[in-house]
Amino acid sequence: TAAAAEAEPKKRCLWFEEELEEDLRWVFGVSKILHTGVSEFQDIELVESGPFGKVLILDGKLQSAEADEFVYHESIVHPALLYHSNPKSVFIMGGGEGSTAREALRHRSVEEVVMCDIDEEVVNFCRKHLTVNAEAFRSNRLELVINCARAELENRTEQFDIIIGDLADPVAGGPCYQLYTKSFYEHVLKPRLKDGGILVTQGGPAGILTHTEVYSSIYNTLRQTFKYVVPYAAHVPSYADTWGWIMASDQPIPAISAEETNLRIKQRINGELKFLDGQTLSATHALNKHVRNSLAAERHVYTEETARFIHGHGTASKN
Amino acid sequence: TAAAAEAEPKKRCLWFEEELEEDLRWVFGVSKILHTGVSEFQDIELVESGPFGKVLILDGKLQSAEADEFVYHESIVHPALLYHSNPKSVFIMGGGEGSTAREALRHRSVEEVVMCDIDEEVVNFCRKHLTVNAEAFRSNRLELVINCARAELENRTEQFDIIIGDLADPVAGGPCYQLYTKSFYEHVLKPRLKDGGILVTQGGPAGILTHTEVYSSIYNTLRQTFKYVVPYAAHVPSYADTWGWIMASDQPIPAISAEETNLRIKQRINGELKFLDGQTLSATHALNKHVRNSLAAERHVYTEETARFIHGHGTASKN
Amino acid sequence: TAAAAEAEPKKRCLWFEEELEEDLRWVFGVSKILHTGVSEFQDIELVESGPFGKVLILDGKLQSAEADEFVYHESIVHPALLYHSNPKSVFIMGGGEGSTAREALRHRSVEEVVMCDIDEEVVNFCRKHLTVNAEAFRSNRLELVINCARAELENRTEQFDIIIGDLADPVAGGPCYQLYTKSFYEHVLKPRLKDGGILVTQGGPAGILTHTEVYSSIYNTLRQTFKYVVPYAAHVPSYADTWGWIMASDQPIPAISAEETNLRIKQRINGELKFLDGQTLSATHALNKHVRNSLAAERHVYTEETARFIHGHGTASKN
Amino acid sequence: TAAAAEAEPKKRCLWFEEELEEDLRWVFGVSKILHTGVSEFQDIELVESGPFGKVLILDGKLQSAEADEFVYHESIVHPALLYHSNPKSVFIMGGGEGSTAREALRHRSVEEVVMCDIDEEVVNFCRKHLTVNAEAFRSNRLELVINCARAELENRTEQFDIIIGDLADPVAGGPCYQLYTKSFYEHVLKPRLKDGGILVTQGGPAGILTHTEVYSSIYNTLRQTFKYVVPYAAHVPSYADTWGWIMASDQPIPAISAEETNLRIKQRINGELKFLDGQTLSATHALNKHVRNSLAAERHVYTEETARFIHGHGTASKN
């Protein structure tokens, strides 16, 4: 008996809201809570969102969205591995979601990926629910360690071709900010890089209005620690911002031509990349004038005592 | 290693938003989605809310909140049963949540409660998840029928002491508005009331600013159909409004003193009421001057052709 | 050339949001900012809202809405003046908006209204922009004082028939909470009441879920200070809650019949009341069972040391 | 007497909300409404925002923010003028805000800028309130015309070196979509371009998730009309997206080296650019693989009959 034809459309009633700044909110409709979990460190939620497909949320912050996680994860993994002549071993600090390991494992040269995340619950949650990473989690080239990345690197004697910092942003009260400090880079991380090895870390928001929150400072800190430092960035729609990464090494990271990049992608990586190719890669390196000048002028060095934090509550950590 | 002491408080990230009017929103934090379901008629959600405890949501509209559902359900059930001299049989139109049946079954005189809801999924969902109503759902005095209340009343030959309209508000495209019309009251419902029987129906928002949406019209429609009509109202916090109900009968519904009310409550009802007592009952009857005048002046009669609707999408129905 | 017929409706883009609780928001569309001001104590805004007409906002909290301010202001003024045998002098603590004075001046017996608000800017803002109160502000029976109500009462030797506390709610960091304490009532206020004089104060939210924030405590504090104390409440839609007021006196405040109330209204008050009449007045006195029991059980006394606060930032004050 | 030290911080109470998609909202705090206006076509607001400084809002859509308008306006103006060998005359379709004219007038070679906007109120509003454009509005090289850009171009016989489409996005019901069609480009616009002339138009959102709304279609439409078409894009933070522009010409638009770009900027443009330089310009041209492939595959041609629209209400137009 329902006069359905006259019905107004259903109103969206459940919304995810992330406070990007004190007075800036990013709000999207949620049609379904798929799975929830709680760990010692954070709340975990996988929701079906309107605009971004499945979205992984840690402690109220969007971590990764089905619709565009390929931008972040291709960007954090492939450049360093493509610049390296023959990457065989990869150490991932954090990365519990599994997507970073997934991308690293696509490189045929890679024989070993160590993924070291502090939060076992997040790892188990993602292994179980993120089907896109299921194969990576099952790979016999993956060594999964539940530990603090700092402690793990201090205890290992092994060295790696590539170390990836797929960590939560430095926020007040979070443990991760210690994995962005000069002393950590110098005394803990660098000794674990092989000759010719490259560190790449996520660097937080790198937009016109946000790159001085932490990105420029992490950049400058790496510049104090490594001989060669290469910042790059790309807009990640679900983050409502341009995101930044930084490569660092004591050996040169020479620019390669778009053609050479495309060739290496073809030769080294299984399957098709969606975001990166030669042209895209060089574009991500070309920060705009405003941000580039700002990075060049940055004098802040990230230490335990001088840490800068981005807006957000403080307990989350993927490490 | 977390410097937890410095951490900012966690931000609430999941919010329920109900659009009360086109430009009025009622928004509360949701800490957990407890259960979800879908029926032929509507989406069903049980969530843990910040301010109102467990909240039942049907098609994006808050139906019932743990923190104050007692106000609504005591108000829709007990007045009519207390005014009636000896209520033995109760027919509930809608009421799939089970709370209305629960309150009716508290009356020792009641031998039979028929609860007739069109939505089997909602009934099963609530039977399973609303523990507060579990005992009511198991009562052998409860007859549960899945049917359209109109069809069910048309088919029954039995008569009832009390008929309760615990229905969704009339919204455009919803089936329920047909259970508020003059012809329904006259030709379908009234024949099913025993001598001395009382109809009570929920009547939608009855606040200073909202009582003319549908409440005054339902009131006037009943006034055209029954000899005695008694409107009453109470503020239900989780509805962000004062709510209205209306009793109607062809026999007088004489006011009873507060003392007599208290006595009947004690004699007839199992357990303690939280909201209603003699003093409260008479206060709910005393609509304020503005609303009372407005009801007295209402000329609109609710028919299939002249239906008024409250704001909201249209498919929801508890009937 | 615009294909206007195909156009979607304009989206509301400006919203007022009040955080009622940490996880409860009351949000309405704003179509126009009419006037803004800043005082030593607070920000002042008069906006045209969608659902409530013109709305006065002090420091981000809705103070008064064109659509239903009559509920609050009739309630805070008329009961005490109607219960008093012959009110001639009225002292208003706060009330800078002018509406409380406006209602008091409607009483023919009233010869003098002293309105004492600490915030000159708010007073000037409202005098200029709230046309509904223009006549009251011009009345030669109104004495307007810019001062702290406490200091003013301490300095005056005069006594009043009625003292009205039209103050901001007690919030952390605000000055007003000192005007809700036992010592203030006892040592400052009571000496300024004439024989048979009545104090009435607003008491904050008095809803089923909110009356224990401050209302029950203010009630109990007055009960420790005055021989006769009468709480009453009404739902104010734009506040998204039931609101509470309390009368107190050392002489009895005897209930009067609805007929007698109506008679006094007719004899004493100019013009027509919109909310209150005999029946409404007694209904506002009849708090529901749950709130009544809760008030009776309250043991907290409001002192400088034990102050309770309601949610909200702290600088606002109408006093 | 205020215990200010204990006060909680003030809550933001006024928010601007833009519905980017049906279930995606961009929300920022507004501290002050600076100026408001109404035109025949749209509502106009200039507000002081928390995160973006002064923000110009037309019909509820953010048009331009003080904090990052330089990204949009440098991008829409300078590339075409830098690629052109000697731009003397510029025609701006829309652009009533004045910022596009401001940037064009910085080119020393430019002798004449015609700015043709349909909305006189917007133009007057911006001339009066956007001090950053005051000098441009006063320039004797600027000819300001209030007219529909299509009609104006149809009536003129003059030709231009550069035509800039600084128009509102095509939205349902808006007039602007007719300024994105193949027939307009072919029959109205192209005849008004000089030999070697370049058209540049804004193209709407060009992000990973949004570039197929209208950007790819406008690109393909231009490709059907002009021999050489160059899309480029940049992230504009206050738009919460990457934005796209497209250059089109019947003469080649040859890439120039970063060094050459920097040289031309120095030689031709007064003052310092904030966003663009040689490296940035080539990066904006390098669309990422996903978007580039998508543009290449686009077959939709924009005609009056096949118009695509982006989400948003429909009356706004800067033309």
JSON list of N, CA and C in Angstrom, two decimals, chain B residues 12 15 23-29 50-52 209 235 241-242 272-277 279-280 283 286 288-290 292, chain C residues 12 15 23-29 50-52 209 235 241-242 272-275 277 279-280 283 286 288-290 292:
[
{"chain": "B", "resi": 12, "resn": "ARG", "atom": "N", "xyz": [35.35, 12.48, 18.59]},
{"chain": "B", "resi": 12, "resn": "ARG", "atom": "CA", "xyz": [34.23, 11.69, 18.11]},
{"chain": "B", "resi": 12, "resn": "ARG", "atom": "C", "xyz": [34.25, 11.74, 16.59]},
{"chain": "B", "resi": 15, "resn": "TRP", "atom": "N", "xyz": [28.85, 10.18, 13.52]},
{"chain": "B", "resi": 15, "resn": "TRP", "atom": "CA", "xyz": [27.73, 10.98, 13.98]},
{"chain": "B", "resi": 15, "resn": "TRP", "atom": "C", "xyz": [26.44, 10.54, 13.30]},
{"chain": "B", "resi": 23, "resn": "ASP", "atom": "N", "xyz": [16.04, 22.79, 7.55]},
{"chain": "B", "resi": 23, "resn": "ASP", "atom": "CA", "xyz": [17.21, 23.51, 8.03]},
{"chain": "B", "resi": 23, "resn": "ASP", "atom": "C", "xyz": [17.41, 23.39, 9.54]},
{"chain": "B", "resi": 24, "resn": "LEU", "atom": "N", "xyz": [17.06, 22.22, 10.05]},
{"chain": "B", "resi": 24, "resn": "LEU", "atom": "CA", "xyz": [17.26, 21.95, 11.47]},
{"chain": "B", "resi": 24, "resn": "LEU", "atom": "C", "xyz": [17.75, 20.52, 11.63]},
{"chain": "B", "resi": 25, "resn": "ARG", "atom": "N", "xyz": [18.91, 20.39, 12.24]},
{"chain": "B", "resi": 25, "resn": "ARG", "atom": "CA", "xyz": [19.51, 19.06, 12.38]},
{"chain": "B", "resi": 25, "resn": "ARG", "atom": "C", "xyz": [19.75, 18.71, 13.84]},
{"chain": "B", "resi": 26, "resn": "TRP", "atom": "N", "xyz": [19.52, 17.47, 14.13]},
{"chain": "B", "resi": 26, "resn": "TRP", "atom": "CA", "xyz": [19.74, 16.92, 15.46]},
{"chain": "B", "resi": 26, "resn": "TRP", "atom": "C", "xyz": [20.85, 15.90, 15.29]},
{"chain": "B", "resi": 27, "resn": "VAL", "atom": "N", "xyz": [21.98, 16.13, 15.92]},
{"chain": "B", "resi": 27, "resn": "VAL", "atom": "CA", "xyz": [23.18, 15.36, 15.62]},
{"chain": "B", "resi": 27, "resn": "VAL", "atom": "C", "xyz": [23.80, 14.81, 16.89]},
{"chain": "B", "resi": 28, "resn": "PHE", "atom": "N", "xyz": [23.99, 13.51, 16.95]},
{"chain": "B", "resi": 28, "resn": "PHE", "atom": "CA", "xyz": [24.66, 12.98, 18.15]},
{"chain": "B", "resi": 28, "resn": "PHE", "atom": "C", "xyz": [25.73, 11.97, 17.79]},
{"chain": "B", "resi": 29, "resn": "GLY", "atom": "N", "xyz": [26.72, 11.89, 18.65]},
{"chain": "B", "resi": 29, "resn": "GLY", "atom": "CA", "xyz": [27.85, 10.98, 18.44]},
{"chain": "B", "resi": 29, "resn": "GLY", "atom": "C", "xyz": [27.43, 9.53, 18.61]},
{"chain": "B", "resi": 50, "resn": "GLY", "atom": "N", "xyz": [26.24, 8.49, 22.21]},
{"chain": "B", "resi": 50, "resn": "GLY", "atom": "CA", "xyz": [26.81, 9.17, 23.37]},
{"chain": "B", "resi": 50, "resn": "GLY", "atom": "C", "xyz": [25.73, 9.62, 24.33]},
{"chain": "B", "resi": 51, "resn": "PRO", "atom": "N", "xyz": [24.84, 10.48, 23.91]},
{"chain": "B", "resi": 51, "resn": "PRO", "atom": "CA", "xyz": [23.94, 11.09, 24.89]},
{"chain": "B", "resi": 51, "resn": "PRO", "atom": "C", "xyz": [22.72, 10.27, 25.27]},
{"chain": "B", "resi": 52, "resn": "PHE", "atom": "N", "xyz": [22.31, 9.30, 24.45]},
{"chain": "B", "resi": 52, "resn": "PHE", "atom": "CA", "xyz": [21.02, 8.65, 24.69]},
{"chain": "B", "resi": 52, "resn": "PHE", "atom": "C", "xyz": [21.10, 7.13, 24.87]},
{"chain": "B", "resi": 209, "resn": "LEU", "atom": "N", "xyz": [6.15, 24.98, 18.18]},
{"chain": "B", "resi": 209, "resn": "LEU", "atom": "CA", "xyz": [6.42, 25.33, 16.79]},
{"chain": "B", "resi": 209, "resn": "LEU", "atom": "C", "xyz": [6.04, 24.24, 15.80]},
{"chain": "B", "resi": 235, "resn": "HIS", "atom": "N", "xyz": [7.52, 16.30, 26.75]},
{"chain": "B", "resi": 235, "resn": "HIS", "atom": "CA", "xyz": [8.81, 16.50, 26.07]},
{"chain": "B", "resi": 235, "resn": "HIS", "atom": "C", "xyz": [9.62, 15.20, 26.11]},
{"chain": "B", "resi": 241, "resn": "ASP", "atom": "N", "xyz": [11.91, 17.36, 20.88]},
{"chain": "B", "resi": 241, "resn": "ASP", "atom": "CA", "xyz": [10.60, 18.02, 20.78]},
{"chain": "B", "resi": 241, "resn": "ASP", "atom": "C", "xyz": [9.66, 17.48, 21.84]},
{"chain": "B", "resi": 242, "resn": "THR", "atom": "N", "xyz": [8.59, 18.22, 22.01]},
{"chain": "B", "resi": 242, "resn": "THR", "atom": "CA", "xyz": [7.46, 17.71, 22.78]},
{"chain": "B", "resi": 242, "resn": "THR", "atom": "C", "xyz": [6.66, 16.80, 21.88]},
{"chain": "B", "resi": 272, "resn": "GLU", "atom": "N", "xyz": [7.27, -0.37, 39.06]},
{"chain": "B", "resi": 272, "resn": "GLU", "atom": "CA", "xyz": [7.26, 1.06, 39.32]},
{"chain": "B", "resi": 272, "resn": "GLU", "atom": "C", "xyz": [7.25, 1.81, 37.99]},
{"chain": "B", "resi": 273, "resn": "LEU", "atom": "N", "xyz": [6.41, 2.81, 37.81]},
{"chain": "B", "resi": 273, "resn": "LEU", "atom": "CA", "xyz": [6.53, 3.68, 36.64]},
{"chain": "B", "resi": 273, "resn": "LEU", "atom": "C", "xyz": [7.63, 4.71, 36.90]},
{"chain": "B", "resi": 274, "resn": "LYS", "atom": "N", "xyz": [8.30, 5.13, 35.84]},
{"chain": "B", "resi": 274, "resn": "LYS", "atom": "CA", "xyz": [9.38, 6.10, 36.01]},
{"chain": "B", "resi": 274, "resn": "LYS", "atom": "C", "xyz": [8.92, 7.52, 35.70]},
{"chain": "B", "resi": 275, "resn": "PHE", "atom": "N", "xyz": [7.99, 7.63, 34.74]},
{"chain": "B", "resi": 275, "resn": "PHE", "atom": "CA", "xyz": [7.61, 8.97, 34.28]},
{"chain": "B", "resi": 275, "resn": "PHE", "atom": "C", "xyz": [6.27, 9.41, 34.84]},
{"chain": "B", "resi": 276, "resn": "LEU", "atom": "N", "xyz": [5.30, 8.53, 34.78]},
{"chain": "B", "resi": 276, "resn": "LEU", "atom": "CA", "xyz": [3.93, 8.93, 35.09]},
{"chain": "B", "resi": 276, "resn": "LEU", "atom": "C", "xyz": [3.56, 8.67, 36.54]},
{"chain": "B", "resi": 277, "resn": "ASP", "atom": "N", "xyz": [2.86, 9.61, 37.12]},
{"chain": "B", "resi": 277, "resn": "ASP", "atom": "CA", "xyz": [2.09, 9.40, 38.33]},
{"chain": "B", "resi": 277, "resn": "ASP", "atom": "C", "xyz": [0.91, 10.36, 38.24]},
{"chain": "B", "resi": 279, "resn": "GLN", "atom": "N", "xyz": [0.19, 13.32, 39.40]},
{"chain": "B", "resi": 279, "resn": "GLN", "atom": "CA", "xyz": [0.49, 14.72, 39.11]},
{"chain": "B", "resi": 279, "resn": "GLN", "atom": "C", "xyz": [1.00, 14.89, 37.68]},
{"chain": "B", "resi": 280, "resn": "THR", "atom": "N", "xyz": [1.87, 13.97, 37.26]},
{"chain": "B", "resi": 280, "resn": "THR", "atom": "CA", "xyz": [2.43, 14.05, 35.91]},
{"chain": "B", "resi": 280, "resn": "THR", "atom": "C", "xyz": [1.34, 13.86, 34.86]},
{"chain": "B", "resi": 283, "resn": "ALA", "atom": "N", "xyz": [-0.63, 16.89, 34.34]},
{"chain": "B", "resi": 283, "resn": "ALA", "atom": "CA", "xyz": [0.17, 17.92, 33.66]},
{"chain": "B", "resi": 283, "resn": "ALA", "atom": "C", "xyz": [0.28, 17.63, 32.16]},
{"chain": "B", "resi": 286, "resn": "ALA", "atom": "N", "xyz": [-2.58, 19.03, 30.34]},
{"chain": "B", "resi": 286, "resn": "ALA", "atom": "CA", "xyz": [-2.75, 20.49, 30.31]},
{"chain": "B", "resi": 286, "resn": "ALA", "atom": "C", "xyz": [-1.85, 21.09, 29.24]},
{"chain": "B", "resi": 288, "resn": "ASN", "atom": "N", "xyz": [-0.37, 23.78, 26.75]},
{"chain": "B", "resi": 288, "resn": "ASN", "atom": "CA", "xyz": [-0.26, 25.21, 27.02]},
{"chain": "B", "resi": 288, "resn": "ASN", "atom": "C", "xyz": [-1.25, 26.01, 26.17]},
{"chain": "B", "resi": 289, "resn": "LYS", "atom": "N", "xyz": [-1.47, 27.25, 26.56]},
{"chain": "B", "resi": 289, "resn": "LYS", "atom": "CA", "xyz": [-2.49, 28.10, 25.95]},
{"chain": "B", "resi": 289, "resn": "LYS", "atom": "C", "xyz": [-2.34, 28.17, 24.42]},
{"chain": "B", "resi": 290, "resn": "HIS", "atom": "N", "xyz": [-1.11, 28.35, 23.99]},
{"chain": "B", "resi": 290, "resn": "HIS", "atom": "CA", "xyz": [-0.87, 28.52, 22.56]},
{"chain": "B", "resi": 290, "resn": "HIS", "atom": "C", "xyz": [-1.28, 27.28, 21.76]},
{"chain": "B", "resi": 292, "resn": "ARG", "atom": "N", "xyz": [-3.19, 24.81, 22.82]},
{"chain": "B", "resi": 292, "resn": "ARG", "atom": "CA", "xyz": [-4.61, 24.50, 23.05]},
{"chain": "B", "resi": 292, "resn": "ARG", "atom": "C", "xyz": [-5.50, 25.33, 22.12]},
{"chain": "C", "resi": 12, "resn": "ARG", "atom": "N", "xyz": [21.43, 25.12, 1.59]},
{"chain": "C", "resi": 12, "resn": "ARG", "atom": "CA", "xyz": [21.78, 25.94, 2.73]},
{"chain": "C", "resi": 12, "resn": "ARG", "atom": "C", "xyz": [23.29, 25.82, 2.95]},
{"chain": "C", "resi": 15, "resn": "TRP", "atom": "N", "xyz": [25.55, 27.52, 8.68]},
{"chain": "C", "resi": 15, "resn": "TRP", "atom": "CA", "xyz": [24.88, 26.82, 9.76]},
{"chain": "C", "resi": 15, "resn": "TRP", "atom": "C", "xyz": [25.38, 27.31, 11.11]},
{"chain": "C", "resi": 23, "resn": "ASP", "atom": "N", "xyz": [28.81, 15.42, 22.84]},
{"chain": "C", "resi": 23, "resn": "ASP", "atom": "CA", "xyz": [28.48, 14.65, 21.65]},
{"chain": "C", "resi": 23, "resn": "ASP", "atom": "C", "xyz": [27.03, 14.84, 21.21]},
{"chain": "C", "resi": 24, "resn": "LEU", "atom": "N", "xyz": [26.53, 16.03, 21.41]},
{"chain": "C", "resi": 24, "resn": "LEU", "atom": "CA", "xyz": [25.16, 16.35, 20.99]},
{"chain": "C", "resi": 24, "resn": "LEU", "atom": "C", "xyz": [25.14, 17.77, 20.42]},
{"chain": "C", "resi": 25, "resn": "ARG", "atom": "N", "xyz": [24.71, 17.87, 19.18]},
{"chain": "C", "resi": 25, "resn": "ARG", "atom": "CA", "xyz": [24.75, 19.16, 18.50]},
{"chain": "C", "resi": 25, "resn": "ARG", "atom": "C", "xyz": [23.37, 19.57, 18.01]},
{"chain": "C", "resi": 26, "resn": "TRP", "atom": "N", "xyz": [23.11, 20.82, 18.13]},
{"chain": "C", "resi": 26, "resn": "TRP", "atom": "CA", "xyz": [21.85, 21.43, 17.68]},
{"chain": "C", "resi": 26, "resn": "TRP", "atom": "C", "xyz": [22.25, 22.40, 16.57]},
{"chain": "C", "resi": 27, "resn": "VAL", "atom": "N", "xyz": [21.79, 22.13, 15.38]},
{"chain": "C", "resi": 27, "resn": "VAL", "atom": "CA", "xyz": [22.32, 22.81, 14.20]},
{"chain": "C", "resi": 27, "resn": "VAL", "atom": "C", "xyz": [21.18, 23.37, 13.36]},
{"chain": "C", "resi": 28, "resn": "PHE", "atom": "N", "xyz": [21.23, 24.67, 13.10]},
{"chain": "C", "resi": 28, "resn": "PHE", "atom": "CA", "xyz": [20.19, 25.22, 12.24]},
{"chain": "C", "resi": 28, "resn": "PHE", "atom": "C", "xyz": [20.76, 26.15, 11.19]},
{"chain": "C", "resi": 29, "resn": "GLY", "atom": "N", "xyz": [20.05, 26.21, 10.08]},
{"chain": "C", "resi": 29, "resn": "GLY", "atom": "CA", "xyz": [20.49, 27.04, 8.97]},
{"chain": "C", "resi": 29, "resn": "GLY", "atom": "C", "xyz": [20.34, 28.52, 9.28]},
{"chain": "C", "resi": 50, "resn": "GLY", "atom": "N", "xyz": [16.64, 29.80, 9.87]},
{"chain": "C", "resi": 50, "resn": "GLY", "atom": "CA", "xyz": [15.55, 29.15, 9.17]},
{"chain": "C", "resi": 50, "resn": "GLY", "atom": "C", "xyz": [14.42, 28.81, 10.11]},
{"chain": "C", "resi": 51, "resn": "PRO", "atom": "N", "xyz": [14.65, 27.96, 11.10]},
{"chain": "C", "resi": 51, "resn": "PRO", "atom": "CA", "xyz": [13.51, 27.46, 11.86]},
{"chain": "C", "resi": 51, "resn": "PRO", "atom": "C", "xyz": [12.99, 28.36, 12.96]},
{"chain": "C", "resi": 52, "resn": "PHE", "atom": "N", "xyz": [13.79, 29.32, 13.45]},
{"chain": "C", "resi": 52, "resn": "PHE", "atom": "CA", "xyz": [13.39, 30.04, 14.66]},
{"chain": "C", "resi": 52, "resn": "PHE", "atom": "C", "xyz": [13.30, 31.56, 14.47]},
{"chain": "C", "resi": 209, "resn": "LEU", "atom": "N", "xyz": [16.76, 14.27, 31.08]},
{"chain": "C", "resi": 209, "resn": "LEU", "atom": "CA", "xyz": [18.15, 13.84, 31.04]},
{"chain": "C", "resi": 209, "resn": "LEU", "atom": "C", "xyz": [19.13, 14.90, 31.51]},
{"chain": "C", "resi": 235, "resn": "HIS", "atom": "N", "xyz": [8.95, 23.24, 28.05]},
{"chain": "C", "resi": 235, "resn": "HIS", "atom": "CA", "xyz": [9.79, 22.94, 26.89]},
{"chain": "C", "resi": 235, "resn": "HIS", "atom": "C", "xyz": [9.95, 24.20, 26.03]},
{"chain": "C", "resi": 241, "resn": "ASP", "atom": "N", "xyz": [15.35, 21.69, 24.64]},
{"chain": "C", "resi": 241, "resn": "ASP", "atom": "CA", "xyz": [15.22, 21.09, 25.96]},
{"chain": "C", "resi": 241, "resn": "ASP", "atom": "C", "xyz": [14.05, 21.73, 26.71]},
{"chain": "C", "resi": 242, "resn": "THR", "atom": "N", "xyz": [13.69, 21.05, 27.79]},
{"chain": "C", "resi": 242, "resn": "THR", "atom": "CA", "xyz": [12.78, 21.65, 28.77]},
{"chain": "C", "resi": 242, "resn": "THR", "atom": "C", "xyz": [13.61, 22.57, 29.65]},
{"chain": "C", "resi": 272, "resn": "GLU", "atom": "N", "xyz": [-2.36, 40.45, 25.72]},
{"chain": "C", "resi": 272, "resn": "GLU", "atom": "CA", "xyz": [-2.70, 39.02, 25.75]},
{"chain": "C", "resi": 272, "resn": "GLU", "atom": "C", "xyz": [-1.41, 38.21, 25.97]},
{"chain": "C", "resi": 273, "resn": "LEU", "atom": "N", "xyz": [-1.44, 37.27, 26.89]},
{"chain": "C", "resi": 273, "resn": "LEU", "atom": "CA", "xyz": [-0.31, 36.34, 26.98]},
{"chain": "C", "resi": 273, "resn": "LEU", "atom": "C", "xyz": [-0.45, 35.26, 25.90]},
{"chain": "C", "resi": 274, "resn": "LYS", "atom": "N", "xyz": [0.67, 34.76, 25.42]},
{"chain": "C", "resi": 274, "resn": "LYS", "atom": "CA", "xyz": [0.60, 33.74, 24.37]},
{"chain": "C", "resi": 274, "resn": "LYS", "atom": "C", "xyz": [0.78, 32.33, 24.94]},
{"chain": "C", "resi": 275, "resn": "PHE", "atom": "N", "xyz": [1.56, 32.22, 26.00]},
{"chain": "C", "resi": 275, "resn": "PHE", "atom": "CA", "xyz": [1.90, 30.89, 26.50]},
{"chain": "C", "resi": 275, "resn": "PHE", "atom": "C", "xyz": [1.13, 30.54, 27.76]},
{"chain": "C", "resi": 277, "resn": "ASP", "atom": "N", "xyz": [-1.62, 30.62, 30.80]},
{"chain": "C", "resi": 277, "resn": "ASP", "atom": "CA", "xyz": [-2.92, 30.94, 31.37]},
{"chain": "C", "resi": 277, "resn": "ASP", "atom": "C", "xyz": [-3.06, 30.04, 32.59]},
{"chain": "C", "resi": 279, "resn": "GLN", "atom": "N", "xyz": [-4.47, 27.18, 33.25]},
{"chain": "C", "resi": 279, "resn": "GLN", "atom": "CA", "xyz": [-4.22, 25.75, 33.07]},
{"chain": "C", "resi": 279, "resn": "GLN", "atom": "C", "xyz": [-2.73, 25.49, 32.78]},
{"chain": "C", "resi": 280, "resn": "THR", "atom": "N", "xyz": [-2.13, 26.33, 31.95]},
{"chain": "C", "resi": 280, "resn": "THR", "atom": "CA", "xyz": [-0.72, 26.17, 31.62]},
{"chain": "C", "resi": 280, "resn": "THR", "atom": "C", "xyz": [0.16, 26.36, 32.84]},
{"chain": "C", "resi": 283, "resn": "ALA", "atom": "N", "xyz": [0.22, 23.43, 35.00]},
{"chain": "C", "resi": 283, "resn": "ALA", "atom": "CA", "xyz": [0.95, 22.34, 34.35]},
{"chain": "C", "resi": 283, "resn": "ALA", "atom": "C", "xyz": [2.45, 22.54, 34.45]},
{"chain": "C", "resi": 286, "resn": "ALA", "atom": "N", "xyz": [3.76, 21.20, 37.62]},
{"chain": "C", "resi": 286, "resn": "ALA", "atom": "CA", "xyz": [3.68, 19.76, 37.86]},
{"chain": "C", "resi": 286, "resn": "ALA", "atom": "C", "xyz": [4.84, 19.06, 37.17]},
{"chain": "C", "resi": 288, "resn": "ASN", "atom": "N", "xyz": [7.38, 16.19, 36.19]},
{"chain": "C", "resi": 288, "resn": "ASN", "atom": "CA", "xyz": [7.07, 14.75, 36.11]},
{"chain": "C", "resi": 288, "resn": "ASN", "atom": "C", "xyz": [7.73, 13.99, 37.24]},
{"chain": "C", "resi": 289, "resn": "LYS", "atom": "N", "xyz": [7.24, 12.77, 37.45]},
{"chain": "C", "resi": 289, "resn": "LYS", "atom": "CA", "xyz": [7.66, 11.96, 38.59]},
{"chain": "C", "resi": 289, "resn": "LYS", "atom": "C", "xyz": [9.17, 11.82, 38.67]},
{"chain": "C", "resi": 290, "resn": "HIS", "atom": "N", "xyz": [9.79, 11.56, 37.54]},
{"chain": "C", "resi": 290, "resn": "HIS", "atom": "CA", "xyz": [11.23, 11.30, 37.52]},
{"chain": "C", "resi": 290, "resn": "HIS", "atom": "C", "xyz": [12.01, 12.52, 37.98]},
{"chain": "C", "resi": 292, "resn": "ARG", "atom": "N", "xyz": [10.81, 15.13, 39.61]},
{"chain": "C", "resi": 292, "resn": "ARG", "atom": "CA", "xyz": [10.39, 15.52, 40.96]},
{"chain": "C", "resi": 292, "resn": "ARG", "atom": "C", "xyz": [11.13, 14.72, 42.02]}
]
